[in-house]
XYZ file of C-alpha atoms in Angstrom:
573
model
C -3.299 -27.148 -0.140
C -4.636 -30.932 0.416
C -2.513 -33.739 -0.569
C -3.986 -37.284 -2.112
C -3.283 -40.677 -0.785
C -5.606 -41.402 -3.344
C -7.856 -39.962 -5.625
C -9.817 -42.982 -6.853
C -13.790 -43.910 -6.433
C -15.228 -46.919 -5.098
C -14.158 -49.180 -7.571
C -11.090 -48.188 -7.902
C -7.822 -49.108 -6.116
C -6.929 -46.375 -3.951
C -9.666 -44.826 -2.666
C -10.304 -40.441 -2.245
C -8.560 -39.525 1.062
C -6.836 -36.183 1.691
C -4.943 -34.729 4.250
C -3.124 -31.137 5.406
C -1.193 -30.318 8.817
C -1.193 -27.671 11.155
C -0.042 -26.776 14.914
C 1.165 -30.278 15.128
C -2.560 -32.079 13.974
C -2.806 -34.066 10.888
C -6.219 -33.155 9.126
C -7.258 -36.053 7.133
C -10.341 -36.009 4.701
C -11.836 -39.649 5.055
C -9.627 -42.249 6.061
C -10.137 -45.414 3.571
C -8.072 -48.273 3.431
C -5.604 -46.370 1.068
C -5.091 -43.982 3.948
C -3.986 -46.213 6.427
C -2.047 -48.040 4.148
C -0.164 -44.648 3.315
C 0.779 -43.534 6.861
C 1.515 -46.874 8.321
C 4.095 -47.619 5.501
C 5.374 -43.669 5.290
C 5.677 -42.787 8.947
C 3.700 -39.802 10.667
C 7.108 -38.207 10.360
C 7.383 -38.220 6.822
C 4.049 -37.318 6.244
C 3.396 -34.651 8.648
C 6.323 -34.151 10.652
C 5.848 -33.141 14.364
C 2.125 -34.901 15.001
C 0.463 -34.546 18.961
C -3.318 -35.379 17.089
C -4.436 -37.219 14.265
C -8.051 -35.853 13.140
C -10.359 -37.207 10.767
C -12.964 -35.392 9.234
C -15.723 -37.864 7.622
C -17.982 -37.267 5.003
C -20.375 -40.013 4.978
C -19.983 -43.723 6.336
C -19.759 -45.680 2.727
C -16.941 -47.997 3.331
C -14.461 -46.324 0.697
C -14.634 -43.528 2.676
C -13.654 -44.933 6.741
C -12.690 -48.275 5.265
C -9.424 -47.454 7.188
C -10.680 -45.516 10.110
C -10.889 -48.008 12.663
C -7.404 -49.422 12.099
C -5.916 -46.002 11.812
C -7.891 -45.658 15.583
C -6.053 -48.909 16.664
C -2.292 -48.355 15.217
C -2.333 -44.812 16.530
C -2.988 -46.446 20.073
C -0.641 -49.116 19.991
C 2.159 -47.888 18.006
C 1.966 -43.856 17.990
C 0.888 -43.564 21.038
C -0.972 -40.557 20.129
C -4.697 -39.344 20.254
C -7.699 -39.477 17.078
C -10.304 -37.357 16.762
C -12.899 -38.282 14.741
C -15.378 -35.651 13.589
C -19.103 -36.542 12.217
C -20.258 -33.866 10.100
C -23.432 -34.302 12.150
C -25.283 -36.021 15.238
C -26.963 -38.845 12.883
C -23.649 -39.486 11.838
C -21.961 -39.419 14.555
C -24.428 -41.965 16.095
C -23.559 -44.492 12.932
C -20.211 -44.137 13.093
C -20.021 -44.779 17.159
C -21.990 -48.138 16.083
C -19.860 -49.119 13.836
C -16.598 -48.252 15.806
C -17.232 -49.445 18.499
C -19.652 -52.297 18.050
C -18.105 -53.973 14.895
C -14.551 -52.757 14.750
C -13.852 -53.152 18.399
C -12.444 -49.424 19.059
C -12.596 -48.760 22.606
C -13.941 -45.217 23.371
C -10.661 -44.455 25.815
C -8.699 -44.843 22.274
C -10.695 -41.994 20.201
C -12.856 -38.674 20.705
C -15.917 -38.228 18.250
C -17.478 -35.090 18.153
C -19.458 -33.367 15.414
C -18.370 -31.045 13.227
C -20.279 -28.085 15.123
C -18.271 -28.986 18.500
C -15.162 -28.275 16.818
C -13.872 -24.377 17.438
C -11.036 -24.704 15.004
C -10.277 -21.403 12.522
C -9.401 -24.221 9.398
C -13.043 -25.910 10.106
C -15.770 -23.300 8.862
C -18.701 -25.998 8.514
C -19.920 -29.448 7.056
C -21.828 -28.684 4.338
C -25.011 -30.972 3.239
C -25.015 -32.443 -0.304
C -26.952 -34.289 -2.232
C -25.518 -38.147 -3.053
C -27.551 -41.775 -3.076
C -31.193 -41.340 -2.279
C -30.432 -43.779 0.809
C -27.757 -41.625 2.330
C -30.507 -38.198 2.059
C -29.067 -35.922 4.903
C -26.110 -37.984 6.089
C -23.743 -37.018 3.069
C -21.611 -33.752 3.327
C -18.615 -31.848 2.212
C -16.031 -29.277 4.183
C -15.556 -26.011 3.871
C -11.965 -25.102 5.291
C -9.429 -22.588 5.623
C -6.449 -24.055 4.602
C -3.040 -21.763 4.039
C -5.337 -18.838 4.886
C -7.247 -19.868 1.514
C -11.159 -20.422 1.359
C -11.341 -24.347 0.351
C -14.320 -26.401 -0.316
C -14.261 -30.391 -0.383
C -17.356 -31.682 -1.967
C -16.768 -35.206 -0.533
C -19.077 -37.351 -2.498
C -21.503 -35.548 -4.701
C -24.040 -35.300 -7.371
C -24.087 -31.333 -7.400
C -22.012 -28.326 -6.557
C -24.975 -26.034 -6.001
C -24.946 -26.266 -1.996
C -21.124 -25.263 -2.144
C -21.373 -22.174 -5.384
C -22.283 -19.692 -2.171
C -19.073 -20.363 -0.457
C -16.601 -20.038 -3.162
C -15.582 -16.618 -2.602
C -12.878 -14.749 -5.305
C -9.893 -16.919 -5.308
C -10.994 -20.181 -3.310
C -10.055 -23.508 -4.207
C -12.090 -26.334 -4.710
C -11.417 -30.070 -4.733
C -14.711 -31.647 -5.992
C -15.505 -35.562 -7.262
C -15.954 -35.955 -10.783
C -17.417 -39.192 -12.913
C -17.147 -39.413 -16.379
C -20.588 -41.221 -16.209
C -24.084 -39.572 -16.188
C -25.509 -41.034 -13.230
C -28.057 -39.434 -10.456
C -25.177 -39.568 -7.164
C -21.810 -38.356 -8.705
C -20.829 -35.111 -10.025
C -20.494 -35.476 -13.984
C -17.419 -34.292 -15.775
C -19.926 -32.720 -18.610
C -21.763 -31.081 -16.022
C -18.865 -29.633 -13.971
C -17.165 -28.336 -17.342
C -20.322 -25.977 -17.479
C -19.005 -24.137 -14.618
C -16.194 -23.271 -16.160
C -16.481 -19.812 -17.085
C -17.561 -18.719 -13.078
C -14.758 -20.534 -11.819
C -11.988 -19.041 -14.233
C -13.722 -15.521 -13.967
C -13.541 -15.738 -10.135
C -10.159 -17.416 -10.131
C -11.136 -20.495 -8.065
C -9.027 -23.089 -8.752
C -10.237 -26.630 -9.012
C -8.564 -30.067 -8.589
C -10.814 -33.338 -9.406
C -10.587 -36.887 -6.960
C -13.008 -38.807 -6.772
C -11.935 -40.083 -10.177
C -14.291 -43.882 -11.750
C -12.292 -43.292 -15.308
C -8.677 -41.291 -15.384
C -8.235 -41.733 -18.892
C -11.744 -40.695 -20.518
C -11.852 -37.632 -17.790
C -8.388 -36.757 -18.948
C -9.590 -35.737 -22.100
C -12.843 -34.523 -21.491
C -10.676 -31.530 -19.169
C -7.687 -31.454 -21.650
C -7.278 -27.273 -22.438
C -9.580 -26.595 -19.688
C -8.571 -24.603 -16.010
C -9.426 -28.384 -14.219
C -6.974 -30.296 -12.920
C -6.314 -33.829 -10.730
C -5.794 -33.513 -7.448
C -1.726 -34.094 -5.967
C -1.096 -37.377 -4.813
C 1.537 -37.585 -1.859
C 3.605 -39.882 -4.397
C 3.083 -39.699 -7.927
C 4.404 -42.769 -9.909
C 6.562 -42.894 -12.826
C 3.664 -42.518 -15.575
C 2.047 -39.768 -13.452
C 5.600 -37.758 -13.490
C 5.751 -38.696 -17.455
C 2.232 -37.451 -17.467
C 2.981 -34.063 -15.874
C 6.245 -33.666 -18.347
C 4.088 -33.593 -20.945
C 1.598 -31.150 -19.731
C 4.008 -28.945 -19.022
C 5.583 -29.341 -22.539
C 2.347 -28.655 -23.886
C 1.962 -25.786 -21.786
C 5.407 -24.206 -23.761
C 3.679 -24.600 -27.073
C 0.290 -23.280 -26.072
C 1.970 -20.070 -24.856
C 4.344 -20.473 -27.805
C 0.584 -20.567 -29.934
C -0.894 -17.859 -28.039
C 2.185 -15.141 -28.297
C 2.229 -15.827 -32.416
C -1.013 -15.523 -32.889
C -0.762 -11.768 -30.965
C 2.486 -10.912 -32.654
C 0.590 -12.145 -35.920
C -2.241 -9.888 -34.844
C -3.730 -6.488 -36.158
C -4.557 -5.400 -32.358
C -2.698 -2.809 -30.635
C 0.717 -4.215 -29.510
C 0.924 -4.534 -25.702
C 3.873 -6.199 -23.582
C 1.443 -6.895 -20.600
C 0.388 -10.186 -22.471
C 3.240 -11.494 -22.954
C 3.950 -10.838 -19.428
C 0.947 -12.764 -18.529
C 1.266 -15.527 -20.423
C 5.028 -16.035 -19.185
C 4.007 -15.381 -15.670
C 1.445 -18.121 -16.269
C 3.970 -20.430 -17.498
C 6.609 -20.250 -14.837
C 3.971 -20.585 -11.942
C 2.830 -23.518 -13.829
C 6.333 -25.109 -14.418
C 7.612 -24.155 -11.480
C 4.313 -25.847 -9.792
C 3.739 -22.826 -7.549
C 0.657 -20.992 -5.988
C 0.926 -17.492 -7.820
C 3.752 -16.000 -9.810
C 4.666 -12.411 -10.845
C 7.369 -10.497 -12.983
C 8.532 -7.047 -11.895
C 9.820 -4.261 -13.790
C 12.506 -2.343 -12.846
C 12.050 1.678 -13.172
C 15.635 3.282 -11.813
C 14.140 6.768 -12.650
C 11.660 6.498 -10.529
C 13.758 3.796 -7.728
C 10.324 1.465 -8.193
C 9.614 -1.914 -9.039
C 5.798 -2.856 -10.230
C 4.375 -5.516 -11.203
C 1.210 -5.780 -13.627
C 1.309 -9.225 -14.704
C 0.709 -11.362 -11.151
C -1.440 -14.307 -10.872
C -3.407 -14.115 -8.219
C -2.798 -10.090 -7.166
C -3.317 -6.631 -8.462
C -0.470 -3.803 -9.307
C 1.206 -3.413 -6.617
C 3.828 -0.770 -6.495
C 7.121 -0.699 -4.052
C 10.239 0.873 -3.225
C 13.227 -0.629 -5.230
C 14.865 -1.206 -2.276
C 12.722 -3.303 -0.399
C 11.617 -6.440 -0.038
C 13.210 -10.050 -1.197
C 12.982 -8.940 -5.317
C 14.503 -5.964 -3.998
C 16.905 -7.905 -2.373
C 17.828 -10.128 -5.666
C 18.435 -7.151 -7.853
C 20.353 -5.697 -5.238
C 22.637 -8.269 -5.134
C 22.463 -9.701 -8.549
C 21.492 -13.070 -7.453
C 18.538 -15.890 -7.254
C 16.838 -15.073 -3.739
C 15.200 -18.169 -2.135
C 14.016 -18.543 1.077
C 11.539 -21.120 2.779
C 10.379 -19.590 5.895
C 9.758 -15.803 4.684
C 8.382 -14.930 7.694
C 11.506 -15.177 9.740
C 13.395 -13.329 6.936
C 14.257 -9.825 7.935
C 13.496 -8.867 4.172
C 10.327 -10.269 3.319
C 7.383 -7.687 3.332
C 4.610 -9.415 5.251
C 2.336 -5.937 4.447
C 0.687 -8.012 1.686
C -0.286 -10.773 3.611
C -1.474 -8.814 6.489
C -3.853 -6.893 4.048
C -5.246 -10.230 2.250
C -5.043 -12.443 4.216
C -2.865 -14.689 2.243
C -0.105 -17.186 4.043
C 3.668 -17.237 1.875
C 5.198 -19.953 2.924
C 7.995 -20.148 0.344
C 9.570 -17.840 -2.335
C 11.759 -17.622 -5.131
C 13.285 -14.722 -6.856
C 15.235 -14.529 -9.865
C 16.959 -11.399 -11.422
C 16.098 -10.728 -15.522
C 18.887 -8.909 -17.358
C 18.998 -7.369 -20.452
C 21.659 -8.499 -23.482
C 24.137 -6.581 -21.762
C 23.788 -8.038 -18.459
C 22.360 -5.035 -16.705
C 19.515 -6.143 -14.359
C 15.878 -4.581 -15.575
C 13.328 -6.866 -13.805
C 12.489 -10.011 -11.774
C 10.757 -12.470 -11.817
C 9.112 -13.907 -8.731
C 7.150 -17.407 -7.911
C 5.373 -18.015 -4.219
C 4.458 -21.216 -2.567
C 5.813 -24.165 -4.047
C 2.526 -26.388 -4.245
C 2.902 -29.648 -1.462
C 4.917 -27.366 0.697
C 8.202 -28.769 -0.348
C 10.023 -25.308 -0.663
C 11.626 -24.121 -3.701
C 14.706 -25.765 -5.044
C 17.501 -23.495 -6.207
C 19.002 -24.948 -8.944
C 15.762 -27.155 -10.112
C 13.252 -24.116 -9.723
C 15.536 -21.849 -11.938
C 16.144 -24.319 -14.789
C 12.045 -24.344 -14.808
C 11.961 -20.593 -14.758
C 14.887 -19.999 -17.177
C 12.964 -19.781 -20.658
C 10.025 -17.853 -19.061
C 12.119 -15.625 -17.691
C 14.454 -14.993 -20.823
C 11.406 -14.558 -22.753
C 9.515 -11.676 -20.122
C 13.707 -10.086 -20.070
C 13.668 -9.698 -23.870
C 10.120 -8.366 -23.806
C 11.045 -5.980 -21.120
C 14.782 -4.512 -23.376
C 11.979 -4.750 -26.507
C 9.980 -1.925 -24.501
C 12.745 0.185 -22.608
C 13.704 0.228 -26.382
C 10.603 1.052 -27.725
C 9.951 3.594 -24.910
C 13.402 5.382 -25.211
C 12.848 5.697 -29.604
C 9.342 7.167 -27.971
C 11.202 9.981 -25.820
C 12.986 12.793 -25.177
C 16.130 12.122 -23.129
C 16.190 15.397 -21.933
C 12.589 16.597 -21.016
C 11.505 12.810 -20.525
C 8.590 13.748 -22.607
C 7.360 12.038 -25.744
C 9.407 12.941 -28.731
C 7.690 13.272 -32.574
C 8.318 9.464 -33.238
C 6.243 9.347 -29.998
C 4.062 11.682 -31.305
C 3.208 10.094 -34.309
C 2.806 6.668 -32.568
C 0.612 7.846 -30.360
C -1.492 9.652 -33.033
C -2.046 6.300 -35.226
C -3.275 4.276 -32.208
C -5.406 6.825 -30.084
C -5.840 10.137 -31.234
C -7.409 8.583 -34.778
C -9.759 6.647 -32.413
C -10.879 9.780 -31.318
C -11.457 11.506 -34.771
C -12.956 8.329 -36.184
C -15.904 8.860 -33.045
C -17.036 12.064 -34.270
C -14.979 13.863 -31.107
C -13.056 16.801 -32.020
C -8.758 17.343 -30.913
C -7.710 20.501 -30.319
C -3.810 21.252 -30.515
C -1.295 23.925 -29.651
C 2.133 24.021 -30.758
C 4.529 26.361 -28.771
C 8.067 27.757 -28.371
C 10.321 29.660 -25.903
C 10.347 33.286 -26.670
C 13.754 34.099 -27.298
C 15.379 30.959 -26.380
C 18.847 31.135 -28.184
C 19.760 34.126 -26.225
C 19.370 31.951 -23.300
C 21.560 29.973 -24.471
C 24.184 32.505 -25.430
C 24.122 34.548 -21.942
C 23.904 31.424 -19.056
C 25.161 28.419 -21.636
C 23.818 25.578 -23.168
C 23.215 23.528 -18.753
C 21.610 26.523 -17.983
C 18.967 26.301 -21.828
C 18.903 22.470 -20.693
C 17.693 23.044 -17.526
C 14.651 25.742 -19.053
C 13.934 23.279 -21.135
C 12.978 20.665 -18.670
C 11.293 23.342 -16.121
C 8.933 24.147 -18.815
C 8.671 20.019 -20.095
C 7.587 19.253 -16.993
C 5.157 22.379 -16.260
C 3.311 21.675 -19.238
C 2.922 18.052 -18.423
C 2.105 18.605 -14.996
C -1.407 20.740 -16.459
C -2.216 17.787 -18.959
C -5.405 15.638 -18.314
C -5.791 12.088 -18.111
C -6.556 12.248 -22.041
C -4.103 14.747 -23.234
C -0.426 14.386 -23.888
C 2.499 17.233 -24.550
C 5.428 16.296 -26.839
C 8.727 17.717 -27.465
C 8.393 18.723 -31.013
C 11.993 20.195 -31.373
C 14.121 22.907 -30.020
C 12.111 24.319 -27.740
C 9.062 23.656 -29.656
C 6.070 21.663 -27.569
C 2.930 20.561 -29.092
C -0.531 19.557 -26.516
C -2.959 17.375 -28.012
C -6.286 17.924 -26.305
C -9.081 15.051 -27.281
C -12.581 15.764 -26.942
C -11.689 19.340 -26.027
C -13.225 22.130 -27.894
C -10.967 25.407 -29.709
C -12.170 27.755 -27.017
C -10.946 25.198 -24.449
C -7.315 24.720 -25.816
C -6.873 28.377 -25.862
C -8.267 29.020 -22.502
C -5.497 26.239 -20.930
C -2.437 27.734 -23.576
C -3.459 31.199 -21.516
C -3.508 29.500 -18.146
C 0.217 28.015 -19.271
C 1.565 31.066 -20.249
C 0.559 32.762 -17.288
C 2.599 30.070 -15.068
C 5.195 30.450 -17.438
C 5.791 33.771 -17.054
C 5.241 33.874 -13.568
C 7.814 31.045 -12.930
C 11.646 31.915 -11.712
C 13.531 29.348 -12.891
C 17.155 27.852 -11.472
C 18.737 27.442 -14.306
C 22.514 26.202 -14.012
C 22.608 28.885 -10.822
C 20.796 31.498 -12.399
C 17.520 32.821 -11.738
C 15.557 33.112 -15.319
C 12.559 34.537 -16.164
C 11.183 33.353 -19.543
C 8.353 33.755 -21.757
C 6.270 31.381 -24.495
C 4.419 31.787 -26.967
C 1.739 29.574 -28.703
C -0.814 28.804 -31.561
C -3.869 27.066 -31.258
C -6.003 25.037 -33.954
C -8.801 22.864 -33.867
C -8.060 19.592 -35.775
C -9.361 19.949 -39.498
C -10.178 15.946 -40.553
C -9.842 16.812 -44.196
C -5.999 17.790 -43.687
C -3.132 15.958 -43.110
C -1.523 16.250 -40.166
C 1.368 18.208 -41.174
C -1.175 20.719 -42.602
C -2.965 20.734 -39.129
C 0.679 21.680 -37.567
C 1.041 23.626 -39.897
C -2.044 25.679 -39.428
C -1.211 25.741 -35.664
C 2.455 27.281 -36.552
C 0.759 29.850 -38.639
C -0.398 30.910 -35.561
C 2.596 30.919 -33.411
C 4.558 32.968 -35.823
C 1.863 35.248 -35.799
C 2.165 35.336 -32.210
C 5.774 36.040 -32.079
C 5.087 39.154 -34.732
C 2.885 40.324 -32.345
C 5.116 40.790 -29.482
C 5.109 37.185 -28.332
C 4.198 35.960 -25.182
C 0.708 35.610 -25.979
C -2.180 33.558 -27.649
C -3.151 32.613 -31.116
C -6.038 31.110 -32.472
C-alpha cells in the first residue's frame, strides 16, 4: 500500500505526497516540499531500504505538488549519488516541467531522466489517468492507476470527480482519492464522495482520503463510514491517541452489533459473529485481510467462511502455516512466507494476490483442546507482524470466535447422533421449527417416512452389540447418501430413521422408500467380521397441517407396523 509524508492540501502544512518501493526504486507520488523534507531528514535507508532509482510520478505542476522536486533532483546528485526519474503524465507536461527544471530551478539534464508516463514499461504503472481540476489546468491534471502489492490502486491526485477513475476500480481495488470538506468546483467533496459509498463497500474497494483542507470537520463527516485517512510514514502522538480510540470504538460497535443479533428474533447463525470478529482483529491488528478457521478432525479439514477479502476455501488439516500452528500448538509468524517451506502460495498464484506477512494463532476451547485458528495477512506499512504485540490485539477477538466455535460443536453434538453422525430428534425438532415450517407456511407440501430394521434385536443377539453398531451406521449413512439437497434423515431411535422430503409429493416419498429398500436389501454388510444381510421396513405419510407433529409420526408409524404385519420388508402408504 502507499505511505504519506503528508496528507495535507495546499494550505496546509505538509503537503499530499506518497510513496511505495519495489526492485530497489522508490515510487513517489508528487514530491512537495514535505517530501523532501521527509527523506533528507529519514535517510533513503530508512525509508526504502536498498534504493538504485528514485522515481517520481507527477500529477500536475501546482507548486504543492513538485514544490520539492527539484531539490530532491539536486540532493540525490550530490549526496546519494543515485539516479531520478521523473515521469510527466503527458507530453504538455512534460514540456512544463522541463521549463521549470531546468530553466528556473537550475537542474542539469545529466542529473535527471523525464519521460512520460506512456514511455514507462513498468507492470506497477498501468496509465495516467485525465481528471478534471481548475479550469486553467483543463488536460494537464491526472491521477495513477497502479499495481501495487499485486492490488489494482487508483490515485486521484488532485480532483473534482471520481467518474474518470469508477471504470478502473475493479472488485477489491484500493483507492486513495482527495477529499475537501468544502463545496467548491476543483476538489472532490466529502458529501459527494460519501454518495459512493454503497459501490465501494459492495465491491470491497477500500478507500483512504489525503488531500485533506479540514481534518477535523472531515473526521466527522466519515465517522461510521468504510473511509478512512491515508497512513502517514510517522504518525504523531495525537494521531496514535486518535487511532486508540477508533479502535476502542471499533470493540463496542461489534460489542453493539453481536447484542443486537443475540437480542434478535432471526435465525441464530455463528457465521456473524465470525465476521464481525474477523473484522475486528484485521482492524486491530491493522492488517490487509483476516480469517478464522474451523477445525473439523472428522473430516482432517480446516475451512474458513468468515475471511475478509476471500471466499470458503477448504484445505487439508495438515497443511499450510494454520496447519502448522495447530499442529504444534503455537502462534505461527513469519515475514517472508514465500521462503517458508509451509506457506501455500496456491492462493496467490490463483488471485493474484502478494502475502507478504502472516500471523497465526491457535483458538482452544475451555479445556484447552485446539478447535480453530485464527489468521491475519499483511501487516499494513509492511512492518511485519509482531509476536507478542499482534497477539495481545488479537486476544479478545479470538477468545470471542473460540467460545462461539465450543457454543456450536456443542450445539451440533446435542443436534446428533454419536453413532450414525446423523441428526438425532432434538435435531429433528430444531430443524423442523426453523425450515421445514417455512416450507408448510408456503403452501409446499413434506412428505415423511419413518423406518426400522426388520428384525434388528436378533442381530444383536447372534453377532453382538459392534457388529448391530456397525448395521446401524451402514444403513445411517446409505440413507443419507440418497437424500437431496432439501431433505434430511434423522435417527429417530433404535433403529428407527425418519426422511423428511420438502416440496416432494406422497407418490414421490414412496417411490424413493422403494428405491432404499431395494439397496438395503441388496447390500452385504461387514459387520464386526460378519457378512449381514438385512432388511427394512417403512411407512410413508404426506404431512397433514391440521395435526401435530406427533400425530403426523404417528400416522407414518401406523404404517410401518402395518408393514411389519405384512411380512416386512416392504412399503406403506
Amino acid at each position: 500500500m502507499l505511505r504519506f509524508f503528508g496528507r495535507g492540501s495546499g494550505f496546509s502544512d505538509e503537503h499530499n505526497g506518497a510513496f511505495f518501493g519495489i526492485n530497489r526504486k522508490l515510487i513517489l507520488l508528487d514530491c512537495p516540499l514535505v517530501t523532501f523534507n521527509s527523506l533528507k531528514k529519514e535517510g533513503l535507508e530508512k525509508i526504502n531500504g536498498d534504493t538504485d532509482e528514485i522515481v517520481a510520478l507527477i500529477t500536475h505542476t501546482h507548486s504543492d505538488h513538485i514544490g520539492g522536486l527539484a531539490l530532491t533532483i539536486h540532493y540525490a546528485r550530490f549526496v546519494w549519488k543515485i539516479k531520478v526519474t521523473v515521469v510527466a503524465p503527458s507530453a504538455e507536461v512534460r514540456d512544463n516541467l522541463d521549463y521549470m527544471l531546468t530553466n528556473l530551478d537550475g537542474c542539469s539534464k545529466k542529473t535527471y531522466k523525464l519521460v512520460t508516463a506512456d514511455e514507462v514499461s513498468e507492470d506497477w504503472l498501468v496509465a495516467a489517468v485525465p481528471t478534471k481540476h481548475v479550469p486553467e489546468l483543463d488536460g494537464k491534471c491526472f491521477g495513477y492507476n497502479l499495481i501495487i502489492d499485486g492490488v489494482n490502486t487508483i490515485y486521484t491526485g488532485d480532483s473534482s470527480t471520481l467518474e474518470p477513475f469508477i471504470p478502473r476500480l475493479s472488485d477489491g481495488s484500493v483507492l486513495y482519492t482527495e477529499c475537501s470538506a468544502y463545496d467548491t468546483s476543483v476538489h472532490m467533496y466529502v458529501d459527494k464522495l460519501l454518495g459512493y459509498e454503497d459501490y465501494f463497500n459492495k465491491n470491497h474497494i477500500k478507500v483512504y482520503l489525503m488531500h485533506l483542507d479540514d481534518v477535523e470537520t472531515i473526521k466527522k463527516k466519515i465517522k461510521d463510514t468504510i473511509f478512512t485517512f491515508a497512513p502517514l510514514v510517522c504518525e504523531d502522538d495525537w494521531e496514535k491517541g486518535d487511532m486508540l480510540v477508533k479502535s476502542i470504538e471499533d470493540v463496542y460497535d461489534i460489542g453493539e452489533k453481536l447484542y443486537s443479533e443475540m437480542c434478535s428474533n432471526k435465525e441464530k447463525d455463528h457465521a456473524k459473529v465470525f465476521e464481525y470478529m474477523t473484522e475486528l482483529g484485521r482492524t486491530m491488528a491493522d492488517a490487509d485481510r483476516a480469517s478464522f478457521w474451523k477445525w473439523d478432525r472428522h473430516r482432517k479439514e480446516l475451512w474458513t467462511t468468515s475471511a475478509t477479502g476471500v471466499d470458503r476455501i477448504v484445505i487439508p488439516d495438515n497443511t499450510g502455516l494454520v496447519g502448522k500452528a495447530l499442529k504444534e500448538g503455537r502462534v505461527v509468524v513469519t515475514n517472508d512466507p514465500y521462503n517458508d517451506p509451509d506457506f501455500n502460495k496456491s492462493v496467490d498464484l490463483k488471485t493474484g494476490y502478494t502475502t507478504k506477512s502472516v500471523l497465526v494463532m491457535p483458538v482452544a476451547d475451555i479445556n484447552g483442546e485446539f478447535i480453530g485458528a485464527f489468521q491475519i495477512i499483511n501487516k499494513n506499512g509492511d512492518t511485519g507482524f509482531d509476536e507478542v504485540e499482534d497477539v495481545r490485539k488479537l486476544s479478545v477477538a479470538a477468545l470471542v470466535c473460540g467460545l462461539a466455535v465450543e457454543s456450536e460443536l456443542f450445539y451440533e453434538e446435542s443436534h446428533h447422533d454419536k453413532l450414525t453422525k446423523l441428526k438425532n430428534r432434538m435435531g429433528f425438532y430444531s430443524d423442523f421449527s426453523r425450515r421445514y415450517n417455512k416450507v408448510l407456511d408456503e403452501g409446499k407440501p413434506i412428505s415423511l417416512f419413518i423406518s426400522d430394521i426388520d428384525k434388528f434385536k436378533r442381530v444383536n443377539d447372534t453377532y453382538g452389540h459392534n457388529a448391530g453398531d456397525d448395521v446401524l451406521a451402514f444403513v445411517a449413512s446409505l440413507i443419507e447418501g440418497e437424500c437431496s439437497e432439501t431433505e434430511n434423515v434423522y435417527r429417530w431411535g433404535g433403529e428407527e430413521f425418519i426422511m423428511m422430503m420438502p416440496d416432494t409429493s406422497l407418490d414421490e416419498c414412496v417411490e424413493k422408500a422403494e428405491s432404499i429398500r431395494k439397496k438395503i436389501m441388496q447390500s452385504s454388510i461387514d459387520a464386526d467380521g460378519n457378512i449381514i444381510n438385512v432388511t427394512m421396513s417403512f411407512g410413508c405419510v404426506q404431512f397433514d397441517q391440521k395435526l401435530s407433529i406427533e400425530d403426523n409420526i404417528s400416522r407414518a408409524d401406523e404404517h410401518l407396523y402395518t408393514a411389519k404385519e405384512s411380512g416386512r420388508n416392504c412399503v406403506i402408504h
